[in-house]
Coordinates of C-alpha atoms and ligand atoms in Angstrom, one line a residue:
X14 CA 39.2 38.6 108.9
X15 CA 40.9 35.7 110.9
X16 CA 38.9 33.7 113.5
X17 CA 40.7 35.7 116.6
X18 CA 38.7 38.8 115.6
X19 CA 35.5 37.1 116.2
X20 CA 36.3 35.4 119.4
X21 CA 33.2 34.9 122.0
X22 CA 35.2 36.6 124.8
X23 CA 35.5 40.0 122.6
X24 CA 33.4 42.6 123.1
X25 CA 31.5 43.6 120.3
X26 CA 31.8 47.5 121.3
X27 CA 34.7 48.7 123.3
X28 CA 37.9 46.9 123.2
X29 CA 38.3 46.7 119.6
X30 CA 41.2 44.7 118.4
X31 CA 44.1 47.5 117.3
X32 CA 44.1 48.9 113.5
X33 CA 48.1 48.1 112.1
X34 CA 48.8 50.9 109.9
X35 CA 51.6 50.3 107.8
X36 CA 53.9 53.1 106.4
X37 CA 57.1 54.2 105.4
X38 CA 59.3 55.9 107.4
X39 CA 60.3 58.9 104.8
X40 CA 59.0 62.1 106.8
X41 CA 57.0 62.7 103.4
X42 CA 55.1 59.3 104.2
X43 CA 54.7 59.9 107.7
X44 CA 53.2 63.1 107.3
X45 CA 50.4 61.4 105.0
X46 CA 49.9 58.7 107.3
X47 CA 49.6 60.8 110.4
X48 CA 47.0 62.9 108.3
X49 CA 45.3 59.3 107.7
X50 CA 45.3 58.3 111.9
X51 CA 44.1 61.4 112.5
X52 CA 41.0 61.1 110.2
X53 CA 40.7 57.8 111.2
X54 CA 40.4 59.2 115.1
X55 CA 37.9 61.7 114.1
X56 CA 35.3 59.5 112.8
X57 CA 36.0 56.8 114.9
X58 CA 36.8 58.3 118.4
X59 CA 38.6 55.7 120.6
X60 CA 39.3 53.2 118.0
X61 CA 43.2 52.1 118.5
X62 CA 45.8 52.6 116.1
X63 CA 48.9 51.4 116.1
X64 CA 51.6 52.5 113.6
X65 CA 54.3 49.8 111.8
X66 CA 56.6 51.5 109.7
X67 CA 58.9 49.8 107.2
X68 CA 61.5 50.3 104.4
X69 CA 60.9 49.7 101.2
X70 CA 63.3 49.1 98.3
X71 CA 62.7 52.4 97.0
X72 CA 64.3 53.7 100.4
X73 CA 66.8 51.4 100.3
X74 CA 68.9 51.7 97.1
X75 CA 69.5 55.5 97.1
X76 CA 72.3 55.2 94.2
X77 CA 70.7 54.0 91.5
X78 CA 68.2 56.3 88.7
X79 CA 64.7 55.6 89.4
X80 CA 64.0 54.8 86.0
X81 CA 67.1 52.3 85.8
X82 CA 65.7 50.4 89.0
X83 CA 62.4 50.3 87.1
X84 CA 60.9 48.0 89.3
X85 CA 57.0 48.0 89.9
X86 CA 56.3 48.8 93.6
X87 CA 59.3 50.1 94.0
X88 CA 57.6 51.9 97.4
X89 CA 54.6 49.6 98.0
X90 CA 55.5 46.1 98.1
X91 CA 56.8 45.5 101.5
X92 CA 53.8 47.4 102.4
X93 CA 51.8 45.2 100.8
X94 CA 53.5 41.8 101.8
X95 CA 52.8 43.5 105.1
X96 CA 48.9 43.2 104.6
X97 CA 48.8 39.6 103.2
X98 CA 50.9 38.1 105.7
X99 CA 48.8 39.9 108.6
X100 CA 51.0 41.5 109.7
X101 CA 48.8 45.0 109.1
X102 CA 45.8 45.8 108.4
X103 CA 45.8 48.7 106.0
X104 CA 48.7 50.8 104.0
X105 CA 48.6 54.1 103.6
X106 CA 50.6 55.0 99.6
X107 CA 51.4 58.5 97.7
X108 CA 48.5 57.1 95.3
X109 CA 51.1 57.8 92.6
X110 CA 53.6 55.1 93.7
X111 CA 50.7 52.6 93.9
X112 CA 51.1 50.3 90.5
X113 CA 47.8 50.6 88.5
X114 CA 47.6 46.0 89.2
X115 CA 47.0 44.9 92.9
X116 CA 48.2 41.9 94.3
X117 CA 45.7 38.9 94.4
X118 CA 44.1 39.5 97.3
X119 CA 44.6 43.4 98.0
X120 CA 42.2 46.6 96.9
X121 CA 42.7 49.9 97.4
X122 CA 40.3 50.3 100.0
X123 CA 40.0 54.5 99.6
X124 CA 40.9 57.3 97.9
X125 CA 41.7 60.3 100.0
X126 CA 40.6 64.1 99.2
X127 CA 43.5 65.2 96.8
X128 CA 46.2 67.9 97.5
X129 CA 47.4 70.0 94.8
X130 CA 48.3 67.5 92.0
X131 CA 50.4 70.0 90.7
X132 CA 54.3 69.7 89.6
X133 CA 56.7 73.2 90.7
X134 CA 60.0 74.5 90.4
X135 CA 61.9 75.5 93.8
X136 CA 65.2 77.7 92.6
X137 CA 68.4 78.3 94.4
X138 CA 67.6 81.3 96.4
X139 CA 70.1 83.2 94.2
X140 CA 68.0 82.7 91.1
X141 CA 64.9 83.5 92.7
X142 CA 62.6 85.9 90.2
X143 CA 63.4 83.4 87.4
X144 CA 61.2 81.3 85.9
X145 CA 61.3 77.9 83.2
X146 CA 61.1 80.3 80.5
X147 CA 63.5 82.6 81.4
X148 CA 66.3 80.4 83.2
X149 CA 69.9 81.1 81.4
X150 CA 70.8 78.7 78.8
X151 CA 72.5 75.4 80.6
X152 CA 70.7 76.0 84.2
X153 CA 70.5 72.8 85.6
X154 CA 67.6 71.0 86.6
X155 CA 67.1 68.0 89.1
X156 CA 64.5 65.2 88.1
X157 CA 64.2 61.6 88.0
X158 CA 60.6 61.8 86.8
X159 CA 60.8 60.4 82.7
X160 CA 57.5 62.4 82.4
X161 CA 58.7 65.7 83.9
X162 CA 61.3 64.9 81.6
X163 CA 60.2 64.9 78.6
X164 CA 57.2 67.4 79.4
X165 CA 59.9 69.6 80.3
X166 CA 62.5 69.0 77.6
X167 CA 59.6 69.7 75.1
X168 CA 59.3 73.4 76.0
X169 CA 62.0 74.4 77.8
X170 CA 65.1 72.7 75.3
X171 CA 67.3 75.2 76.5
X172 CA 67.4 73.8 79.9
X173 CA 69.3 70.8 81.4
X174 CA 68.3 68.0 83.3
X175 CA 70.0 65.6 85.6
X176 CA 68.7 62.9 87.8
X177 CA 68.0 63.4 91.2
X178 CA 67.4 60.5 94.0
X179 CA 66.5 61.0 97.7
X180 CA 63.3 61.8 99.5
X181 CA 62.2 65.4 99.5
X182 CA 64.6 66.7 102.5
X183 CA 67.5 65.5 101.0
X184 CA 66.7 66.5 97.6
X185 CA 66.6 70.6 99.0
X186 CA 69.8 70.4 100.9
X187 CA 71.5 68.9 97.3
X188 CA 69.9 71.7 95.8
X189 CA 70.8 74.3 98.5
X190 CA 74.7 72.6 98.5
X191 CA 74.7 74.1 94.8
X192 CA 74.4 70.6 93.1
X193 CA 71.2 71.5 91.0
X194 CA 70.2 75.3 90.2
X195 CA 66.8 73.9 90.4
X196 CA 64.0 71.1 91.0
X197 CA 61.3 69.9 89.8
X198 CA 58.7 68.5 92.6
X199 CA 55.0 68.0 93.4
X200 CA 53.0 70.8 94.9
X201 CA 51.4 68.3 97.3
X202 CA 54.7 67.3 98.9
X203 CA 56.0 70.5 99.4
X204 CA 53.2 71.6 101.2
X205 CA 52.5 68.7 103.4
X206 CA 56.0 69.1 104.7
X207 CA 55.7 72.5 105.1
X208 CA 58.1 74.0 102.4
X209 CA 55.5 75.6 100.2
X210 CA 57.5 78.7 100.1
X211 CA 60.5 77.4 98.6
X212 CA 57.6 77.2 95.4
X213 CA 59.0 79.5 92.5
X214 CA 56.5 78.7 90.1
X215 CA 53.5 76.3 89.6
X216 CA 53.5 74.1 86.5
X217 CA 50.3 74.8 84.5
X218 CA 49.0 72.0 82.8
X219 CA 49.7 72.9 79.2
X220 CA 53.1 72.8 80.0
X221 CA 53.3 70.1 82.4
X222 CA 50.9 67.4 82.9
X223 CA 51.2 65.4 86.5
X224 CA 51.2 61.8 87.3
X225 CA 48.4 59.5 87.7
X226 CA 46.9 60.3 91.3
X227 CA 49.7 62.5 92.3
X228 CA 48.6 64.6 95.4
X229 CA 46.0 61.6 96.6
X230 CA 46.5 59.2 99.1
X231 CA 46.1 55.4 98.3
X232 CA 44.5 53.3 101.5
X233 CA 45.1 49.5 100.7
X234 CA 43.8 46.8 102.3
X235 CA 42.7 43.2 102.2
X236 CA 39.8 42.4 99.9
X237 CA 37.1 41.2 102.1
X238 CA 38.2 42.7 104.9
X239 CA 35.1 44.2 105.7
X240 CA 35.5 45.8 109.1
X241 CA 38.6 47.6 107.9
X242 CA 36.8 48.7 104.2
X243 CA 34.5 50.2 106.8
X244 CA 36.7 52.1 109.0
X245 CA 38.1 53.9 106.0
X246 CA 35.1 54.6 103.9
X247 CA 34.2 57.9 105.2
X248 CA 38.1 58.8 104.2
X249 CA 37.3 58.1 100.4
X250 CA 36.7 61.7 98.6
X251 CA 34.2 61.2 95.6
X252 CA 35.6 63.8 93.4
X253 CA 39.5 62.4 93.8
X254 CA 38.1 58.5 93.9
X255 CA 36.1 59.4 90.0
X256 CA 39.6 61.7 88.8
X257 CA 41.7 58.7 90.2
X258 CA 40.0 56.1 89.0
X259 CA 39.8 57.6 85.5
X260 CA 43.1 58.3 85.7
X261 CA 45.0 55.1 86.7
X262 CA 42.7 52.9 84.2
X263 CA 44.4 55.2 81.4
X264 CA 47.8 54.1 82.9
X265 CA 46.5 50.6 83.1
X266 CA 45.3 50.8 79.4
X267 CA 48.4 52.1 78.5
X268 CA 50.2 49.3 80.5
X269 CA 52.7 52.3 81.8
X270 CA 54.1 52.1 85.2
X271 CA 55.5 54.9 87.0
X272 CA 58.1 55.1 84.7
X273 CA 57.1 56.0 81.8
X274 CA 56.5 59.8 80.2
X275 CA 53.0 59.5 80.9
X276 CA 51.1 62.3 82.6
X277 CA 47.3 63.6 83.1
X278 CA 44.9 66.4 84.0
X279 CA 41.4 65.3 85.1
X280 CA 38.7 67.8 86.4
X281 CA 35.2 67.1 87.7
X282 CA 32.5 69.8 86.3
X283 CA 28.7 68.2 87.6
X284 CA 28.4 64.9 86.2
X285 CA 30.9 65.4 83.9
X286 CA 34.9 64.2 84.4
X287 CA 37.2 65.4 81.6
X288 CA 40.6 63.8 81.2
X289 CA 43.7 64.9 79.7
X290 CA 46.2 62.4 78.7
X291 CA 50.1 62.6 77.3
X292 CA 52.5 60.0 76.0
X293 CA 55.4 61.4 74.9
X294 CA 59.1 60.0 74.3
X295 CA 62.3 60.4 76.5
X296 CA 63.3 63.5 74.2
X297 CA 60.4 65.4 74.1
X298 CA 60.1 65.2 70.7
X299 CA 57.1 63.7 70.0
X300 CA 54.3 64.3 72.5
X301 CA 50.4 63.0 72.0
X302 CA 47.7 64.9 73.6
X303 CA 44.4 64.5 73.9
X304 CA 41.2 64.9 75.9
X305 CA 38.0 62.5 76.3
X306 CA 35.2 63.7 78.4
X307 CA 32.7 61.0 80.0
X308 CA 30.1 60.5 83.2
X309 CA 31.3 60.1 86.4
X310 CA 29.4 57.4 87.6
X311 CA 31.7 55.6 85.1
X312 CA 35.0 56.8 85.2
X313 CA 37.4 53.9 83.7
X314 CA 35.8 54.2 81.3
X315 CA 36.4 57.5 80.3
X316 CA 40.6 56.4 81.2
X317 CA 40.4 53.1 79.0
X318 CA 38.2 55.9 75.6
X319 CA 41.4 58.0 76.1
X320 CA 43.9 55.5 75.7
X321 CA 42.3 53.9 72.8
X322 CA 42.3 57.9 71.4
X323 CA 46.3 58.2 72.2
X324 CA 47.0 54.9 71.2
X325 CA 45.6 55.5 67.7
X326 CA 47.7 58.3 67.3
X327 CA 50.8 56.6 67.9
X328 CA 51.0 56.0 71.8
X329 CA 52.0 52.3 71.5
X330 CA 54.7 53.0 69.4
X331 CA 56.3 55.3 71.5
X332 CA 55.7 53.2 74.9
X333 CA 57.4 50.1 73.0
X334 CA 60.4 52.4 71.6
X335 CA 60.7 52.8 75.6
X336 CA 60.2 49.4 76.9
X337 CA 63.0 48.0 74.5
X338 CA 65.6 51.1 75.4
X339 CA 64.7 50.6 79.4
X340 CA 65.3 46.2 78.3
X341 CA 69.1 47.4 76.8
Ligands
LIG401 C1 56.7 58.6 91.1 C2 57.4 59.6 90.4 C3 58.0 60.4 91.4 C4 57.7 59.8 92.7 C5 57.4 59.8 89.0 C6 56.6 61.0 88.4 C7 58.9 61.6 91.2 C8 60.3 61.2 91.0 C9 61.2 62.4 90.8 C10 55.8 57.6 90.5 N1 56.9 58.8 92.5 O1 56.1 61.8 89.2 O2 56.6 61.1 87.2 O3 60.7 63.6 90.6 O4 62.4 62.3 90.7 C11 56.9 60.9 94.9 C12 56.7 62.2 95.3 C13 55.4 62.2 96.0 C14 54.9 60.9 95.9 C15 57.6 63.3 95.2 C16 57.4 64.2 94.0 C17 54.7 63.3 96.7 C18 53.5 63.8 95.9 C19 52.3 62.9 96.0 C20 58.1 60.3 94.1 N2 55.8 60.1 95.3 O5 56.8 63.9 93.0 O6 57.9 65.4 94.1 O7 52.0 62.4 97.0 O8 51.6 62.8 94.9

């Protein structure tokens, strides 16, 4: 912490300097950092908070397929330049977005109880009744998610695909203008904004595996910060931090970002964490699958087993195949 905070004239109770919460301004993102303030209230009543919200280049170039843009930190980094410049104090991410590498100098500070980590499909009301299996030939389906891609291209070939930018909102009015028949999004957005019932159908795992801590929330923060790392430790969930955890260092092993067909199911039975892992190519043709089951007082490791399983089985390959294509 800078000098200022420790100033003779400052109280050591009472006036506490302000917490800078940075965000982004998507109503999705507000919603998950409003949930964050107001946990942050609960356990430490009076404490002010003061909210900075900020674009990132995610927000910014709307025109352009995610996966073309390709960009690590697509919807972090100006958070993040936001915390080592002091400017704020802690950043509140969809855990997903957050790359599996921090900056020198940053740490995610918490990991937040997880939402549904589920994937769905919302329907034009007119096809309502239908599901992935029994869509018409040709229906057209809006994602810009390489692993819901290639999940979905896997067992659902009849179906087509087309890529679809935009935050949530603007994602159902193109589908309600008739632009898609259909879309592919998580659970844990549609419900914190409210639009659970557009839901048609739940992905189940052996269909669709999700991304690497979708449905958590990410809080970053300077490392050695320690009054802040303190403010948000009673945030951290211990069941999502271990699932997380295990999770993103199977990313990291993997050296995927977010985009790449990579996708997981983790679960937490007593000590035990089980992890589900999938590599699989743009097609859907090939997909590796595998499980590895480990303790969850050590849970990257159980991430870094499973990538060593996938990656003898042809994992690498696939990811490089990828990496050159994306390079073209
Ligand atoms: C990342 C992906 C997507 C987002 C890629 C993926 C989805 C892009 C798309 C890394 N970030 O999931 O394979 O479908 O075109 C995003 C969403 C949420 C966080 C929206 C969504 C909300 C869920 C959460 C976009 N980031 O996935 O429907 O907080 O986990």
């Amino acid at each position: 912490m800078s000098e200022l905070a420790s100033t003779p004239w400052q109280p050591s109770a009472g006036a506490a300097q302000p917490v800078r919460i940075a965000s982004r301004k998507s109503e999705l993102a507000l919603a998950q950092t409003h949930w964050v303030m107001e946990q942050l209230q609960a356990h430490h009543p009076g404490l002010p908070l003061e909210l900075h919200t900020l674009s990132t280049q995610g927000d910014i170039i709307l025109d352009v397929a995610l996966a073309k843009i390709g960009d690590k930190g697509l919807f972090t980094k100006e958070l993040e330049v936001s915390l080592l410049n002091g400017s704020s104090d802690l950043a509140v991410h969809s855990l997903k977005d957050l790359p599996t590498r921090l900056p020198e100098g940053l740490v995610l500070g918490a990991i937040t109880q997880r939402e549904d980590p589920l994937d769905a499909l919302v329907l034009r009301e007119e096809l309502r009744g239908y599901q992935l299996a029994t869509l018409p030939a040709g229906t057209v389906i809006g994602t810009s998610s390489l692993r819901r891609l290639a999940q979905l291209r896997h067992a659902f070939p009849h179906l087509h695909f087309k890529d679809v930018r935009g935050n949530l909102n603007t994602r159902l009015a193109k589908l309600d203008r008739g632009e898609y028949d259909g879309l592919i999004l998580a659970v844990a957005g549609l419900k914190r904004l409210g639009q659970e019932q557009r839901i048609h159908e739940v992905l189940d795992p052996s269909v669709s595996l999700y991304a690497v801590g979708q449905g958590s929330l990410g809080i970053e923060c300077r490392q050695g910060d320690e009054r802040i790392l303190e403010l948000i430790r009673p945030l951290a969930d211990a069941e999502a931090t271990a699932r997380c955890l295990a999770e993103r260092a199977f990313l990291r092993a993997l050296e995927g970002g977010c985009q790449v067909p990579i996708g997981v199911h983790s679960q937490v039975r007593g000590e035990e964490l089980h992890l589900t892992g999938m590599v699989a190519d743009l097609e859907g043709r090939r997909l590796i699958r595998d499980t590895q089951t480990g303790s969850t007082a050590d849970p990257e490791a159980v991430g870094v087993a499973l990538a060593e399983k996938l990656k003898q089985q042809g994992a690498d390959e696939i990811l490089q195949a990828i990496f050159a294509q994306a390079r073209r």
